[in-house]
Short mmCIF file of C-alpha atoms and ligand atoms in Angstrom, two decimals:
data_model
loop_
_atom_site.label_atom_id
_atom_site.label_comp_id
_atom_site.label_asym_id
_atom_site.label_seq_id
_atom_site.Cartn_x
_atom_site.Cartn_y
_atom_site.Cartn_z
CA MET E 21 0.09 -0.05 -0.08
CA THR E 22 1.30 3.56 -0.85
CA LEU E 23 1.96 6.08 1.49
CA ARG E 24 -0.76 8.47 0.03
CA ALA E 25 -3.27 5.45 0.38
CA ARG E 26 -2.42 4.75 3.79
CA ILE E 27 -2.94 8.44 4.70
CA HIS E 28 -6.16 8.38 2.93
CA GLY E 29 -7.14 5.43 5.00
CA LEU E 30 -6.26 7.37 8.08
CA LEU E 31 -8.29 10.52 7.24
CA ASP E 32 -11.33 8.84 5.74
CA PRO E 33 -14.36 9.16 7.71
CA GLY E 34 -15.52 5.88 6.55
CA SER E 35 -12.49 3.89 7.77
CA HIS E 36 -13.24 1.67 10.72
CA GLY E 37 -9.68 0.89 11.67
CA HIS E 38 -7.97 1.64 14.94
CA ALA E 39 -5.71 4.16 13.80
CA ALA E 40 -8.41 5.98 11.71
CA ARG E 41 -10.68 6.05 14.70
CA ARG E 42 -7.82 7.50 16.94
CA VAL E 43 -7.06 10.12 14.15
CA ARG E 44 -10.80 11.04 14.10
CA ALA E 45 -10.83 11.49 17.86
CA LEU E 46 -7.63 13.62 17.66
CA GLU E 47 -9.21 15.96 15.24
CA VAL E 48 -12.20 16.39 17.23
CA LEU E 49 -9.98 16.80 20.48
CA LEU E 50 -7.88 19.63 18.31
CA ILE E 51 -11.02 21.41 17.25
CA LEU E 52 -12.32 21.43 20.86
CA ILE E 53 -8.86 22.79 22.18
CA GLY E 54 -9.11 25.40 19.53
CA ILE E 55 -12.29 26.62 20.14
CA SER E 56 -11.48 26.77 24.03
CA SER E 57 -8.35 28.64 23.47
CA VAL E 58 -10.00 31.15 21.22
CA SER E 59 -12.94 31.56 23.52
CA ALA E 60 -10.49 31.99 26.42
CA GLY E 61 -8.59 34.86 24.65
CA THR E 62 -11.84 36.86 24.71
CA VAL E 63 -12.16 36.74 28.40
CA GLY E 64 -11.58 40.53 29.50
CA GLY E 65 -9.71 40.12 32.85
CA LEU E 66 -7.14 37.46 31.58
CA ALA E 67 -3.57 38.08 32.58
CA PRO E 68 -1.35 38.84 29.55
CA ALA E 69 0.80 35.51 30.19
CA ALA E 70 -2.50 33.71 29.95
CA ARG E 71 -3.65 35.75 26.96
CA ALA E 72 -0.33 34.90 25.07
CA ALA E 73 -0.60 31.18 25.68
CA ALA E 74 -4.29 31.03 24.61
CA ALA E 75 -2.89 32.94 21.36
CA THR E 76 0.01 30.42 20.89
CA VAL E 77 -2.33 27.41 21.38
CA THR E 78 -4.96 28.86 18.78
CA GLY E 79 -1.85 29.35 16.18
CA ILE E 80 -0.66 25.85 16.57
CA VAL E 81 -4.15 24.54 16.04
CA ALA E 82 -4.65 26.71 12.88
CA VAL E 83 -1.37 25.49 11.59
CA LEU E 84 -2.12 21.82 12.28
CA PHE E 85 -5.48 22.28 10.50
CA LEU E 86 -3.55 23.71 7.46
CA VAL E 87 -1.07 20.71 7.40
CA GLU E 88 -4.36 18.53 7.75
CA TYR E 89 -6.05 20.19 4.71
CA LEU E 90 -2.68 19.76 2.63
CA ALA E 91 -2.69 16.12 3.53
CA ARG E 92 -6.08 15.78 2.42
CA PHE E 93 -5.73 17.64 -0.77
CA TRP E 94 -2.73 15.33 -1.53
CA ALA E 95 -4.34 12.17 -0.83
CA ALA E 96 -7.88 13.25 -2.62
CA PRO E 97 -7.30 11.06 -5.58
CA GLU E 98 -7.19 7.89 -3.43
CA ASN E 99 -11.07 8.78 -2.60
CA PRO E 100 -13.35 6.55 -4.80
CA ARG E 101 -15.91 9.42 -4.34
CA PHE E 102 -13.57 12.08 -5.96
CA GLN E 103 -12.01 9.63 -8.57
CA SER E 104 -11.44 11.37 -11.92
CA ALA E 105 -9.41 11.19 -15.22
CA THR E 106 -6.38 12.85 -13.64
CA GLU E 107 -5.26 13.39 -10.15
CA ILE E 108 -5.52 17.15 -10.27
CA ARG E 109 -9.24 16.91 -11.25
CA SER E 110 -9.72 14.60 -8.38
CA ARG E 111 -8.16 17.01 -6.10
CA LEU E 112 -10.22 19.88 -7.61
CA ARG E 113 -13.49 17.81 -7.21
CA TRP E 114 -12.46 17.28 -3.55
CA VAL E 115 -11.89 21.03 -3.11
CA ALA E 116 -15.33 21.92 -4.63
CA SER E 117 -17.18 19.28 -2.31
CA ALA E 118 -18.87 20.26 1.07
CA GLU E 119 -16.20 18.78 3.17
CA GLY E 120 -13.29 20.25 1.12
CA VAL E 121 -15.08 23.65 1.39
CA ILE E 122 -15.36 23.38 5.25
CA ASP E 123 -11.91 22.44 5.69
CA LEU E 124 -10.76 25.15 3.71
CA LEU E 125 -12.76 27.72 5.68
CA ALA E 126 -11.14 26.15 8.78
CA VAL E 127 -7.60 27.15 7.38
CA ILE E 128 -8.60 30.57 6.61
CA PRO E 129 -7.55 31.70 10.27
CA ALA E 130 -4.03 29.99 9.63
CA VAL E 131 -3.69 31.61 6.23
CA ALA E 132 -4.82 35.29 7.64
CA VAL E 133 -2.54 35.06 10.43
CA ALA E 134 0.38 33.91 8.41
CA SER E 135 -0.24 36.35 5.81
CA GLY E 136 -0.32 39.23 8.50
CA GLY E 137 -4.02 39.70 7.49
CA ALA E 138 -5.45 39.13 10.97
CA ARG E 139 -3.98 39.13 14.67
CA LEU E 140 -4.58 36.23 16.66
CA GLY E 141 -6.68 38.29 19.12
CA ALA E 142 -10.25 38.71 20.46
CA GLU E 143 -11.07 40.59 17.29
CA SER E 144 -10.91 37.69 15.21
CA ALA E 145 -12.20 35.28 17.91
CA ALA E 146 -15.72 35.41 16.42
CA VAL E 147 -14.54 34.28 13.11
CA PHE E 148 -12.38 31.59 14.39
CA VAL E 149 -15.05 30.08 16.59
CA LEU E 150 -17.62 29.70 13.77
CA LEU E 151 -15.38 28.34 11.43
CA TRP E 152 -14.07 25.64 13.55
CA VAL E 153 -17.54 24.92 15.03
CA LEU E 154 -18.63 24.54 11.47
CA LYS E 155 -15.46 22.09 11.11
CA LEU E 156 -16.51 20.09 14.42
CA ALA E 157 -20.04 19.68 12.95
CA THR E 158 -18.63 17.83 9.93
CA HIS E 159 -16.19 15.76 11.94
CA ALA E 160 -18.06 14.94 15.20
CA PRO E 161 -19.18 11.33 15.23
CA GLY E 162 -22.93 10.85 14.88
CA VAL E 163 -23.44 14.28 12.89
CA GLY E 164 -24.04 12.17 9.69
CA LEU E 165 -26.54 10.04 11.65
CA ILE E 166 -28.57 13.37 12.77
CA ALA E 167 -28.40 14.58 9.08
CA ARG E 168 -29.72 11.07 7.82
CA VAL E 169 -32.75 11.18 10.18
CA PHE E 170 -33.62 14.57 9.27
CA HIS E 171 -33.70 13.46 5.56
CA ASN E 172 -35.61 10.41 6.45
CA GLU E 173 -38.15 12.02 8.34
CA ARG E 174 -38.37 15.28 6.19
CA SER E 175 -42.08 14.78 5.29
CA ALA E 176 -43.28 14.17 8.80
CA LEU E 177 -41.17 17.07 9.84
CA ALA E 178 -42.50 19.23 7.41
CA ALA E 179 -46.16 18.45 8.30
CA ALA E 180 -45.35 19.34 11.97
CA ALA E 181 -43.66 22.55 10.81
CA ALA E 182 -46.70 23.37 8.77
CA LEU E 183 -48.90 22.91 11.80
CA PHE E 184 -46.62 25.12 13.77
CA VAL E 185 -46.90 27.82 11.23
CA ILE E 186 -50.73 27.39 11.16
CA VAL E 187 -51.03 27.76 14.77
CA LEU E 188 -48.44 30.73 14.82
CA PHE E 189 -50.23 32.73 12.51
CA SER E 190 -53.90 31.75 13.86
CA ALA E 191 -52.70 33.06 17.48
CA ALA E 192 -50.95 36.10 16.30
CA THR E 193 -54.16 37.14 14.27
CA ILE E 194 -56.52 36.38 17.24
CA ALA E 195 -54.20 38.14 19.79
CA TYR E 196 -54.05 41.14 17.31
CA TRP E 197 -58.10 41.16 17.14
CA LEU E 198 -58.36 40.55 20.71
CA GLU E 199 -55.57 42.77 22.31
CA GLY E 200 -54.86 45.25 19.38
CA GLU E 201 -56.43 48.26 20.66
CA ARG E 202 -55.81 47.53 24.50
CA GLN E 203 -51.99 47.02 24.05
CA ALA E 204 -51.17 48.97 20.49
CA GLU E 205 -47.35 48.75 21.03
CA GLN E 206 -47.24 44.99 21.56
CA PHE E 207 -50.30 43.57 19.66
CA GLY E 208 -50.91 46.71 17.16
CA SER E 209 -50.19 44.53 14.06
CA ILE E 210 -50.14 40.87 13.11
CA PRO E 211 -46.30 40.91 12.61
CA ALA E 212 -45.91 42.79 16.17
CA SER E 213 -48.24 39.85 17.68
CA LEU E 214 -45.96 37.32 16.19
CA TRP E 215 -43.38 37.72 18.71
CA TRP E 216 -45.74 36.79 21.71
CA ALA E 217 -47.25 33.98 19.44
CA VAL E 218 -43.73 32.41 19.15
CA VAL E 219 -42.68 33.10 22.60
CA THR E 220 -45.93 31.36 23.94
CA LEU E 221 -46.15 28.56 21.29
CA THR E 222 -42.63 27.34 22.09
CA THR E 223 -43.64 27.63 25.88
CA THR E 224 -40.79 29.90 26.40
CA GLY E 225 -42.81 32.62 28.01
CA TYR E 226 -40.51 35.36 28.75
CA GLY E 227 -43.47 37.45 30.20
CA ASP E 228 -42.53 40.67 28.30
CA VAL E 229 -45.77 40.58 26.52
CA VAL E 230 -48.78 39.37 27.97
CA PRO E 231 -52.66 39.34 27.01
CA GLN E 232 -54.71 41.31 29.44
CA SER E 233 -58.39 40.73 28.05
CA ALA E 234 -59.75 37.16 29.70
CA PRO E 235 -60.56 36.09 26.18
CA GLY E 236 -57.05 36.83 25.38
CA ARG E 237 -55.55 34.74 28.26
CA VAL E 238 -57.97 31.95 27.36
CA VAL E 239 -56.27 31.89 23.88
CA GLY E 240 -52.84 32.19 25.55
CA GLY E 241 -53.47 29.01 27.36
CA LEU E 242 -54.76 27.35 24.27
CA VAL E 243 -51.70 28.41 22.23
CA MET E 244 -49.40 27.09 25.15
CA LEU E 245 -51.36 23.57 25.06
CA CYS E 246 -50.89 23.39 21.20
CA GLY E 247 -47.06 24.43 21.69
CA ILE E 248 -46.67 21.48 23.87
CA SER E 249 -48.48 19.18 21.62
CA VAL E 250 -46.49 20.31 18.54
CA LEU E 251 -43.28 19.88 20.35
CA ALA E 252 -44.30 16.40 21.65
CA LEU E 253 -44.99 15.37 17.84
CA LEU E 254 -41.58 16.75 16.97
CA ALA E 255 -39.80 14.78 19.66
CA GLY E 256 -41.82 11.69 18.67
CA ILE E 257 -40.91 11.84 14.99
CA LEU E 258 -37.33 12.23 15.67
CA ALA E 259 -37.09 9.79 18.55
CA THR E 260 -38.60 7.04 16.16
CA GLY E 261 -36.56 8.21 13.25
CA PHE E 262 -33.27 7.78 15.27
CA ALA E 263 -34.30 4.36 16.55
CA GLU E 264 -35.22 3.26 13.09
CA GLU E 265 -31.85 4.65 11.64
CA VAL E 266 -29.75 3.01 14.41
CA ARG E 267 -31.60 -0.20 13.93
CA ARG E 268 -31.07 -0.08 10.11
CA ARG E 269 -27.31 0.69 10.36
CA GLU E 270 -26.93 -2.08 13.16
CA PHE E 271 -28.60 -4.48 10.81
CA ALA E 272 -26.31 -3.67 7.93
CA ARG E 273 -23.01 -3.96 10.16
CA ILE E 274 -24.28 -7.39 11.45
CA TRP E 275 -25.13 -8.46 8.07
CA ASP E 276 -21.64 -7.66 6.84
CA LEU E 277 -20.18 -9.83 9.92
CA VAL E 278 -22.61 -12.68 9.20
CA ALA E 279 -21.58 -12.89 5.30
CA ARG E 280 -17.88 -13.64 6.83
CA VAL E 281 -19.03 -16.57 8.77
CA PRO E 282 -19.06 -19.70 6.19
CA PHE E 283 -21.65 -21.45 8.49
CA PHE E 284 -24.36 -19.18 7.51
CA ALA E 285 -23.33 -19.38 3.65
CA ASP E 286 -25.90 -21.98 2.76
CA VAL E 287 -28.78 -20.19 4.40
CA GLY E 288 -31.26 -18.25 2.24
CA ALA E 289 -31.50 -14.37 2.18
CA ILE E 290 -35.02 -14.51 4.08
CA ALA E 291 -33.52 -16.91 6.93
CA ILE E 292 -30.35 -14.70 7.01
CA SER E 293 -32.19 -11.51 7.61
CA ASP E 294 -34.13 -13.39 10.48
CA ILE E 295 -30.86 -14.41 11.93
CA VAL E 296 -29.29 -11.15 11.38
CA GLY E 297 -31.95 -9.53 13.52
CA ARG E 298 -31.21 -11.88 16.48
CA LEU E 299 -27.45 -11.45 16.50
CA ARG E 300 -25.27 -8.92 18.37
CA SER E 301 -21.60 -8.04 17.79
CA ARG E 302 -18.97 -8.18 20.64
CA SER E 303 -15.29 -7.68 20.67
CA TYR E 304 -13.00 -9.32 23.22
CA PRO E 305 -9.23 -8.49 23.73
CA ALA E 306 -6.51 -11.49 23.82
CA GLY E 307 -6.67 -13.45 27.11
CA ALA E 308 -10.20 -12.75 27.72
CA THR E 309 -12.35 -15.32 29.10
CA ALA E 310 -15.60 -15.75 26.94
CA ILE E 311 -16.99 -18.60 28.48
CA ARG E 312 -16.23 -19.90 32.23
CA LYS E 313 -16.64 -23.66 32.86
CA GLY E 314 -19.73 -24.52 35.13
CA ALA E 315 -21.61 -21.04 34.39
CA ALA E 316 -25.00 -21.04 33.18
CA GLY E 317 -25.50 -20.97 29.53
CA ASP E 318 -27.26 -17.85 28.29
CA SER E 319 -25.79 -17.54 24.85
CA MET E 320 -23.62 -19.00 22.01
CA PHE E 321 -20.97 -17.47 19.73
CA PHE E 322 -20.07 -17.41 16.08
CA ILE E 323 -16.42 -16.27 15.79
CA VAL E 324 -16.02 -13.59 12.79
CA THR E 325 -12.25 -12.95 13.46
CA GLY E 326 -9.80 -14.21 15.67
CA GLU E 327 -9.00 -17.37 17.73
CA VAL E 328 -10.06 -18.80 20.67
CA GLU E 329 -8.97 -21.98 23.14
CA VAL E 330 -11.31 -24.28 24.47
CA ARG E 331 -10.00 -25.73 27.65
CA ILE E 332 -11.38 -29.27 28.40
CA GLY E 333 -9.46 -30.45 31.44
CA PRO E 334 -5.72 -30.72 30.42
CA ARG E 335 -6.33 -30.66 26.71
CA THR E 336 -7.12 -27.50 24.62
CA ARG E 337 -8.93 -27.02 21.05
CA ALA E 338 -8.47 -24.20 18.93
CA LEU E 339 -11.40 -22.54 17.37
CA ARG E 340 -11.01 -19.59 14.66
CA ASP E 341 -12.91 -17.58 12.16
CA GLY E 342 -16.03 -19.16 11.08
CA ASP E 343 -16.24 -21.62 14.05
CA PHE E 344 -19.01 -21.38 16.85
CA PHE E 345 -18.79 -22.44 20.52
CA GLY E 346 -20.98 -22.13 23.77
CA GLU E 347 -23.85 -24.46 21.76
CA MET E 348 -23.46 -27.39 24.18
CA ALA E 349 -24.90 -25.69 27.37
CA LEU E 350 -27.80 -24.51 25.36
CA LEU E 351 -28.71 -28.04 23.57
CA ASP E 352 -28.01 -30.02 26.73
CA ARG E 353 -29.52 -27.20 29.05
CA LYS E 354 -26.52 -28.04 31.50
CA PRO E 355 -23.61 -25.61 32.85
CA ARG E 356 -20.87 -24.73 30.47
CA SER E 357 -18.66 -27.78 29.83
CA ALA E 358 -15.26 -26.01 29.20
CA ASP E 359 -13.58 -22.58 29.58
CA VAL E 360 -13.25 -20.62 26.28
CA VAL E 361 -10.37 -18.08 26.49
CA THR E 362 -9.49 -15.67 23.43
CA VAL E 363 -5.91 -16.32 22.12
CA THR E 364 -6.01 -13.18 19.95
CA PRO E 365 -8.38 -10.16 19.89
CA CYS E 366 -11.90 -11.67 18.64
CA THR E 367 -14.90 -10.23 17.19
CA VAL E 368 -17.85 -12.51 17.56
CA LEU E 369 -21.59 -12.68 17.10
CA VAL E 370 -23.63 -13.60 20.08
CA LEU E 371 -27.08 -15.31 19.84
CA ASP E 372 -29.04 -15.19 23.19
CA VAL E 373 -30.55 -18.32 24.56
CA ALA E 374 -34.24 -17.22 24.01
CA ASP E 375 -33.42 -16.54 20.37
CA PHE E 376 -31.64 -19.93 20.13
CA TYR E 377 -34.68 -21.69 20.67
CA GLN E 378 -37.04 -19.63 18.78
CA LEU E 379 -34.46 -20.11 15.67
CA ALA E 380 -34.57 -23.88 16.60
CA GLY E 381 -38.32 -23.93 15.68
CA GLN E 382 -37.86 -21.78 12.52
CA GLN E 383 -34.47 -22.94 11.21
CA PRO E 384 -34.27 -26.72 11.97
CA ALA E 385 -31.47 -27.46 9.16
CA LEU E 386 -29.22 -24.74 10.81
CA ILE E 387 -29.77 -26.16 14.34
CA ALA E 388 -29.25 -29.71 12.87
CA ALA E 389 -25.81 -28.59 11.77
CA ILE E 390 -25.08 -27.14 15.32
CA GLU E 391 -26.23 -30.37 16.93
CA ALA E 392 -24.29 -32.62 14.65
CA GLU E 393 -21.10 -30.59 15.60
CA ALA E 394 -21.88 -30.58 19.20
CA LYS E 395 -22.24 -34.39 19.05
CA ARG E 396 -18.85 -34.67 17.64
CA ARG E 397 -17.40 -32.55 20.45
CA ARG E 398 -19.09 -34.58 23.20
CA ALA E 399 -17.37 -37.66 21.60
CA ASP E 400 -14.18 -35.70 21.64
CA ASP E 401 -14.58 -34.59 25.10
CA ARG E 402 -15.39 -38.17 26.46
CA ASN E 403 -11.93 -39.39 24.80
CA VAL E 404 -10.37 -36.43 26.75
CA ASP E 405 -11.88 -37.63 29.83
CA THR E 406 -10.93 -41.35 29.47
CA SER E 407 -7.49 -40.73 28.05
P1 CMP M 591 -20.68 -25.03 26.28
O1 CMP M 591 -20.57 -26.27 26.93
O2 CMP M 591 -21.81 -24.17 26.12
O3 CMP M 591 -19.38 -24.25 26.55
C1 CMP M 591 -18.14 -24.45 26.50
C2 CMP M 591 -17.96 -24.72 24.97
O4 CMP M 591 -16.78 -25.25 24.46
C3 CMP M 591 -18.83 -25.72 24.46
O5 CMP M 591 -20.26 -25.23 24.62
C4 CMP M 591 -18.38 -26.00 23.16
O6 CMP M 591 -18.93 -25.25 22.23
C5 CMP M 591 -16.85 -25.86 23.27
N1 CMP M 591 -16.21 -27.09 23.06
C6 CMP M 591 -16.52 -28.15 24.17
N2 CMP M 591 -15.77 -29.21 23.74
C7 CMP M 591 -15.20 -28.99 22.76
C8 CMP M 591 -14.40 -29.85 21.61
N3 CMP M 591 -13.92 -30.89 21.95
N4 CMP M 591 -14.13 -29.19 20.55
C9 CMP M 591 -14.30 -27.86 20.26
N5 CMP M 591 -14.99 -27.35 21.15
C10 CMP M 591 -15.52 -27.77 22.20
#
């Protein structure tokens, strides 16, 4: 792998490797340090030494962002999304993309300072903070998920927003009609009444504008109730949207892992989707005890990557990618028959006991294959016992 491909791998938001994740965390930390140092610089009574230190930190962060921008620019041809006929075209496509533009905006402070166009002081602080908050918004984990949820739920959100606007204008118009003469300054026109309507509908209630007539107060109370309902509706739409999107992503991730376990290769697509919905992934470091002899059997495991050691008395058996373990306690309804310890870092898929029994009813062929292997293992264990 070339150095450029490696750097792209480290900087690509889609990379799931340990190093790439660490780089992403570092980037977010750097942005937070930058925002904090710029914000600290705006505090009035700061000692000159502390102010100078904050300005130095801000300068270092700005320069690091410039280095990161140049690295991304250099590695852009490695990104399949921006691949083009020539390398320079790929780079230009990255520069013109949303992420390229945001990264460019984030280096403006460094360029401005280096060229002498700005001083690292309180006067440029607002620009720095705004640009870096924008960068944080694109790099922070989960922001993509939020954007996706808003996109998925756009029609439901638009319906709630329409309801909000309808109630808002109706409230402002009725308040203008009921209170316009009594409080000409606050309710003298529909646009003027809109401030009261927004403050009441969002249940903020500053109390700076208050209807004085009895009918006006009744309308105020109704608007508050409508406000709570609309907010509850919005919260409900977003909460279900989040839950669905997280479930969808988890399903796709587990599906990917299941595809790497040969044991599931012969199972049809419909059955696989049933199995995928029941599995959870879990990671173990090397040397971890996944199963302890004598413990109650509450789940079985399919190894996606890594190697484990089954310790049956003095003898051991190695299981690796594609193998499964922990099935015997579920089939025999007995305590665990051996210790299972990871030899290398492992990613496994876990099937809980309740799902195991449900699956036994729906996928008899799958469970028969597990049972056949368990039978072979029992015979093997008996040999171990007698030898
Ligand atoms: P269980 O008894 O639930 O917990 C220990 C697990 O070790 C057991 O299920 C099997 O999955 C596994 N195991 C036991 N004996 C052997 C063997 N001889 N070869 C491979 N795996 C085994």
